Coordinates of N, CA and C in Angstrom, one line a residue:
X1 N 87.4 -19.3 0.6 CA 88.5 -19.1 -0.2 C 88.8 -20.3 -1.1
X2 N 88.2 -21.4 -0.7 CA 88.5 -22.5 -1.6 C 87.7 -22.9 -2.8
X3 N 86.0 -22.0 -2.9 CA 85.4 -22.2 -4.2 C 86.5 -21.0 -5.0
X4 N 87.2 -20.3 -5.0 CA 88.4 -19.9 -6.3 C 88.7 -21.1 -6.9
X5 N 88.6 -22.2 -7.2 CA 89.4 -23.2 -8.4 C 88.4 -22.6 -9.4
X6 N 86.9 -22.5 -9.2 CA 86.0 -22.6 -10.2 C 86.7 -21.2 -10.8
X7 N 86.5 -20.6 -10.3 CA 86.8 -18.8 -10.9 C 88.8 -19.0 -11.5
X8 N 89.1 -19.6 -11.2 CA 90.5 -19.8 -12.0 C 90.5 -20.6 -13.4
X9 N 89.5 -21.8 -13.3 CA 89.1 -22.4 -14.3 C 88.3 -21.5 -15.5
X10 N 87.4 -20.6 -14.6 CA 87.1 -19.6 -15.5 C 87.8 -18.8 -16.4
X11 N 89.2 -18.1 -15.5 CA 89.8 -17.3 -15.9 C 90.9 -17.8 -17.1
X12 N 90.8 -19.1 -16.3 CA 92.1 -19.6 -18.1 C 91.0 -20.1 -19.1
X13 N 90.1 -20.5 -18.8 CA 89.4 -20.7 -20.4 C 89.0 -19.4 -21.1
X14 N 89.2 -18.6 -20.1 CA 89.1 -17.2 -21.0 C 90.1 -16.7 -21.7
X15 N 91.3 -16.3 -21.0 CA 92.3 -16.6 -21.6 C 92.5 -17.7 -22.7
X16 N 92.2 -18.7 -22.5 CA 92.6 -20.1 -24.0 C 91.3 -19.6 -24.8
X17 N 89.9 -18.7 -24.8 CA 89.4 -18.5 -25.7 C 89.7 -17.2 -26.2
X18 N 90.8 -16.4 -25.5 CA 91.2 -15.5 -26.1 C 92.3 -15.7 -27.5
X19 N 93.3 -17.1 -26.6 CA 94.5 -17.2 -27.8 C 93.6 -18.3 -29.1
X20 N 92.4 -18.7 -28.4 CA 91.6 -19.4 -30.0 C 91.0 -18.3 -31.0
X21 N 90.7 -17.3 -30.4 CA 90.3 -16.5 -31.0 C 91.1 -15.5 -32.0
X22 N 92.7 -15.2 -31.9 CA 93.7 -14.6 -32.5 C 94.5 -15.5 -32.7
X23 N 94.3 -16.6 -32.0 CA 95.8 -17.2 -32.7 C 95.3 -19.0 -33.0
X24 N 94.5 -19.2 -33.7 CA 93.3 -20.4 -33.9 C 94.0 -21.3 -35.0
X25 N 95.1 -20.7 -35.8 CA 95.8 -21.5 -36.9 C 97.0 -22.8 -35.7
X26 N 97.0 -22.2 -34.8 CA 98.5 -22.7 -34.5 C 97.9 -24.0 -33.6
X27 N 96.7 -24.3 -33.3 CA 96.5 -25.2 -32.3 C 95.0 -26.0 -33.7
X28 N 95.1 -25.8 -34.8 CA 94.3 -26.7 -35.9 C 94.7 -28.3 -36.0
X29 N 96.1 -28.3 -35.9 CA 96.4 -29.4 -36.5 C 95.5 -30.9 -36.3
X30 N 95.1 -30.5 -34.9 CA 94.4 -31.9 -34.0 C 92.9 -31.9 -34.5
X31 N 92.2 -31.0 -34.8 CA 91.2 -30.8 -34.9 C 91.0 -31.1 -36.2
X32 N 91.8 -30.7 -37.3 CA 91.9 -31.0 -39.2 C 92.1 -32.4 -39.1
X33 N 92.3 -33.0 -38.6 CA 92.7 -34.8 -38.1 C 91.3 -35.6 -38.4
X34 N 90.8 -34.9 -37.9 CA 89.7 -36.0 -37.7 C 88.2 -35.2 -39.1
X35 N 88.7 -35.3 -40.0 CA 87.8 -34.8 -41.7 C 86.2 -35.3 -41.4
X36 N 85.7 -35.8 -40.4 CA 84.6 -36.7 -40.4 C 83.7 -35.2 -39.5
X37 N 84.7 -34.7 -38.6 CA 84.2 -33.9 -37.8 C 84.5 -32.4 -37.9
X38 N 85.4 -32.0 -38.4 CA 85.8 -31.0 -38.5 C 86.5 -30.2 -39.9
X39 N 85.5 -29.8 -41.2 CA 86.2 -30.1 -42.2 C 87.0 -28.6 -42.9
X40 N 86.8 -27.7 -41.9 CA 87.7 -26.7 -41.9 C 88.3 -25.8 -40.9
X41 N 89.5 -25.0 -40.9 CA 89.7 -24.3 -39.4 C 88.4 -23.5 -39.1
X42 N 87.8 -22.9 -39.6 CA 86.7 -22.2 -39.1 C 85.6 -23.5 -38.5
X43 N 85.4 -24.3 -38.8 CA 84.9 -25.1 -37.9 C 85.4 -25.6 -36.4
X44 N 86.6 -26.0 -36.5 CA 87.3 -26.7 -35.5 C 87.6 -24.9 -34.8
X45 N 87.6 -23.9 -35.1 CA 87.9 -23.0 -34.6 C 86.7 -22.5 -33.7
X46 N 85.6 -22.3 -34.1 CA 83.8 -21.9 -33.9 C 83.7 -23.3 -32.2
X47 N 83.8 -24.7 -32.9 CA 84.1 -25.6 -31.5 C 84.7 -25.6 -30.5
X48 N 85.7 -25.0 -30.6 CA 86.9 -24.4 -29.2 C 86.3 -23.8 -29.0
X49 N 86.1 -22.3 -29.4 CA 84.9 -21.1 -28.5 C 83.7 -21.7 -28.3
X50 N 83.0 -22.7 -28.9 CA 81.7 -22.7 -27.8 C 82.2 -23.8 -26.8
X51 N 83.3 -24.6 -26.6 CA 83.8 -25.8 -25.8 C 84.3 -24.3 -24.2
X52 N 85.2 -23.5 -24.8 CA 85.6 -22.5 -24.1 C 84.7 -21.5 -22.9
X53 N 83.3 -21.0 -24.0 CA 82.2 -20.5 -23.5 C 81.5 -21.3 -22.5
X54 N 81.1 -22.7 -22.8 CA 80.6 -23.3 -21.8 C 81.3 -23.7 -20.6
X55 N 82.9 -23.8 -20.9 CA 83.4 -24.4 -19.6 C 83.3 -22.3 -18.4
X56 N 83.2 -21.7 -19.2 CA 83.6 -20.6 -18.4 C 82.0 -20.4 -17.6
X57 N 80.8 -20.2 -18.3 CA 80.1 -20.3 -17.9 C 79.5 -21.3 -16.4
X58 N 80.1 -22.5 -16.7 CA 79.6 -23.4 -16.2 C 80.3 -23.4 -14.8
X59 N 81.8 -23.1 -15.1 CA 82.8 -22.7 -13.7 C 82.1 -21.4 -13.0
X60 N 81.8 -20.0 -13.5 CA 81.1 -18.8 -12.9 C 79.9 -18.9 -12.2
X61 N 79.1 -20.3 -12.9 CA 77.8 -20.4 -12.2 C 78.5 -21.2 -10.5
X62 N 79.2 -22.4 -11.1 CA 79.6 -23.1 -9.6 C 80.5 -22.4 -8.9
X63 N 81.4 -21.0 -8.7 CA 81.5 -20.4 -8.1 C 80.7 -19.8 -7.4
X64 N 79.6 -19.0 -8.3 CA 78.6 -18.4 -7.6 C 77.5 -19.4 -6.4
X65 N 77.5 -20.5 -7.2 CA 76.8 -21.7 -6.3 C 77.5 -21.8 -5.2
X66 N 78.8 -21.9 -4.8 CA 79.7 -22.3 -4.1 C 80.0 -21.3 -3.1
X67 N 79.5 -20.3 -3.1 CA 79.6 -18.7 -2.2 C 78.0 -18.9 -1.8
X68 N 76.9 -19.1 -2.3 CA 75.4 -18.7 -1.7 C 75.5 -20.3 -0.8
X69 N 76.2 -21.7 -1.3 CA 76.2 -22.2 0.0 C 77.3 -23.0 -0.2
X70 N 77.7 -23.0 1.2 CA 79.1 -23.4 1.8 C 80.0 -24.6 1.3
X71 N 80.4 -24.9 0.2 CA 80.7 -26.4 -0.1 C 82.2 -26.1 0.2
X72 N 82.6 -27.3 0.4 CA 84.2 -27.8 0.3 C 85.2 -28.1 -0.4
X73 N 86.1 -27.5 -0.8 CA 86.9 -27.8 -1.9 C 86.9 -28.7 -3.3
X74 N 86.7 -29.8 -2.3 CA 86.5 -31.1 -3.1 C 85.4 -31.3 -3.7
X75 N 84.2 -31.0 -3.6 CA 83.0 -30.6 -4.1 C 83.3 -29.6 -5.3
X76 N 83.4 -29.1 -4.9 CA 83.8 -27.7 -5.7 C 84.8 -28.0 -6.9
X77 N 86.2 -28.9 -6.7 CA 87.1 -29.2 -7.7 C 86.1 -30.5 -8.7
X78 N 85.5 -31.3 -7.7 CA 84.8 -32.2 -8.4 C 83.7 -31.2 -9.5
X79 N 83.0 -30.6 -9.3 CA 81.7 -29.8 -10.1 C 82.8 -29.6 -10.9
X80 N 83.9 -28.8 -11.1 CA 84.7 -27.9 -12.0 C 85.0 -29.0 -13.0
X81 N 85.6 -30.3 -12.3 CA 86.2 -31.5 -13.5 C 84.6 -31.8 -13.9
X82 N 83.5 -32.1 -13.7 CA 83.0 -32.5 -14.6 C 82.0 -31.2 -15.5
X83 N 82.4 -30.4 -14.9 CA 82.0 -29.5 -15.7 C 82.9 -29.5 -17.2
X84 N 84.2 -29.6 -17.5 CA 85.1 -29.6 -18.2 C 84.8 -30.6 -19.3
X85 N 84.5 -31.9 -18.3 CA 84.2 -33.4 -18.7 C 83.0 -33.1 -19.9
X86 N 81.7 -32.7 -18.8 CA 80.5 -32.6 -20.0 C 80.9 -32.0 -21.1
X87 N 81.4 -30.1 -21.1 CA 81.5 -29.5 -21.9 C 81.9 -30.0 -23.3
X88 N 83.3 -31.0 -22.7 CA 83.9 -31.4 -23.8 C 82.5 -32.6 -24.5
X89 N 82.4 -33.5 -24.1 CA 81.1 -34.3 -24.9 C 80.1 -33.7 -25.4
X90 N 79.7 -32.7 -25.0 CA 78.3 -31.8 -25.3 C 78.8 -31.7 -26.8
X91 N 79.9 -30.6 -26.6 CA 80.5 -30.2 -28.1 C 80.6 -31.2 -28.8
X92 N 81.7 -32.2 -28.6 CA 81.9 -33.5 -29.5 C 80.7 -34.1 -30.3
X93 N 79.7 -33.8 -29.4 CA 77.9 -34.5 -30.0 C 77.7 -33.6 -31.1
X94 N 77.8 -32.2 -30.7 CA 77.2 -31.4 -31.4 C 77.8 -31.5 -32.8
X95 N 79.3 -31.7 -32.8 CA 80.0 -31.6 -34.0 C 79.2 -32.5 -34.8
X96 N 79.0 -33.4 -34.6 CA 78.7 -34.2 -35.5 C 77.2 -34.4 -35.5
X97 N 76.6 -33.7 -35.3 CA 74.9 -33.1 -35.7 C 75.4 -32.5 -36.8
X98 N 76.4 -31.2 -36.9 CA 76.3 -30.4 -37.9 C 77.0 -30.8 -39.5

């Protein structure tokens, strides 16, 4: 019962890629900030959903990892933060490839 953090982590970045997906104007302002990286809402918008995609992904897999063998909460909370951790840097790199 205690690998559920991953599958909750899952569940709200699904949810927050639902409200990026319909409602993507109202959470730009941070993202239009920085012109070096992000030079329109369709950009900063496209980076939330793939930042979103991976954390959900990445949480479903360490759930599923976390049921085939036995880990302990804290294992389990730890994988989930740095899963969050990478996602966000992975993206951040990528912004600025493109």
């Amino acid at each position: 019962m205690t690998d559920m953090i991953a599958l909750w982590i899952a569940i709200v970045a699904f949810f927050l890629f639902g409200l990026n997906h319909f409602f993507s104007s109202r959470n730009a302002g941070f993202g239009l900030r920085f012109p070096f990286a992000f030079h329109t809402l369709k950009g900063w918008k496209q980076s939330q959903s793939r930042f979103y995609r991976l954390v959900m992904l990445l949480n479903i897999l360490i759930f599923l990892y976390s049921l085939y063998i036995d880990l302990n909460e804290i294992r389990v909370m730890a994988l989930s933060i740095i899963s969050i951790v990478f996602s966000g840097i992975l993206i951040f790199l990528i912004s600025f490839k493109e």
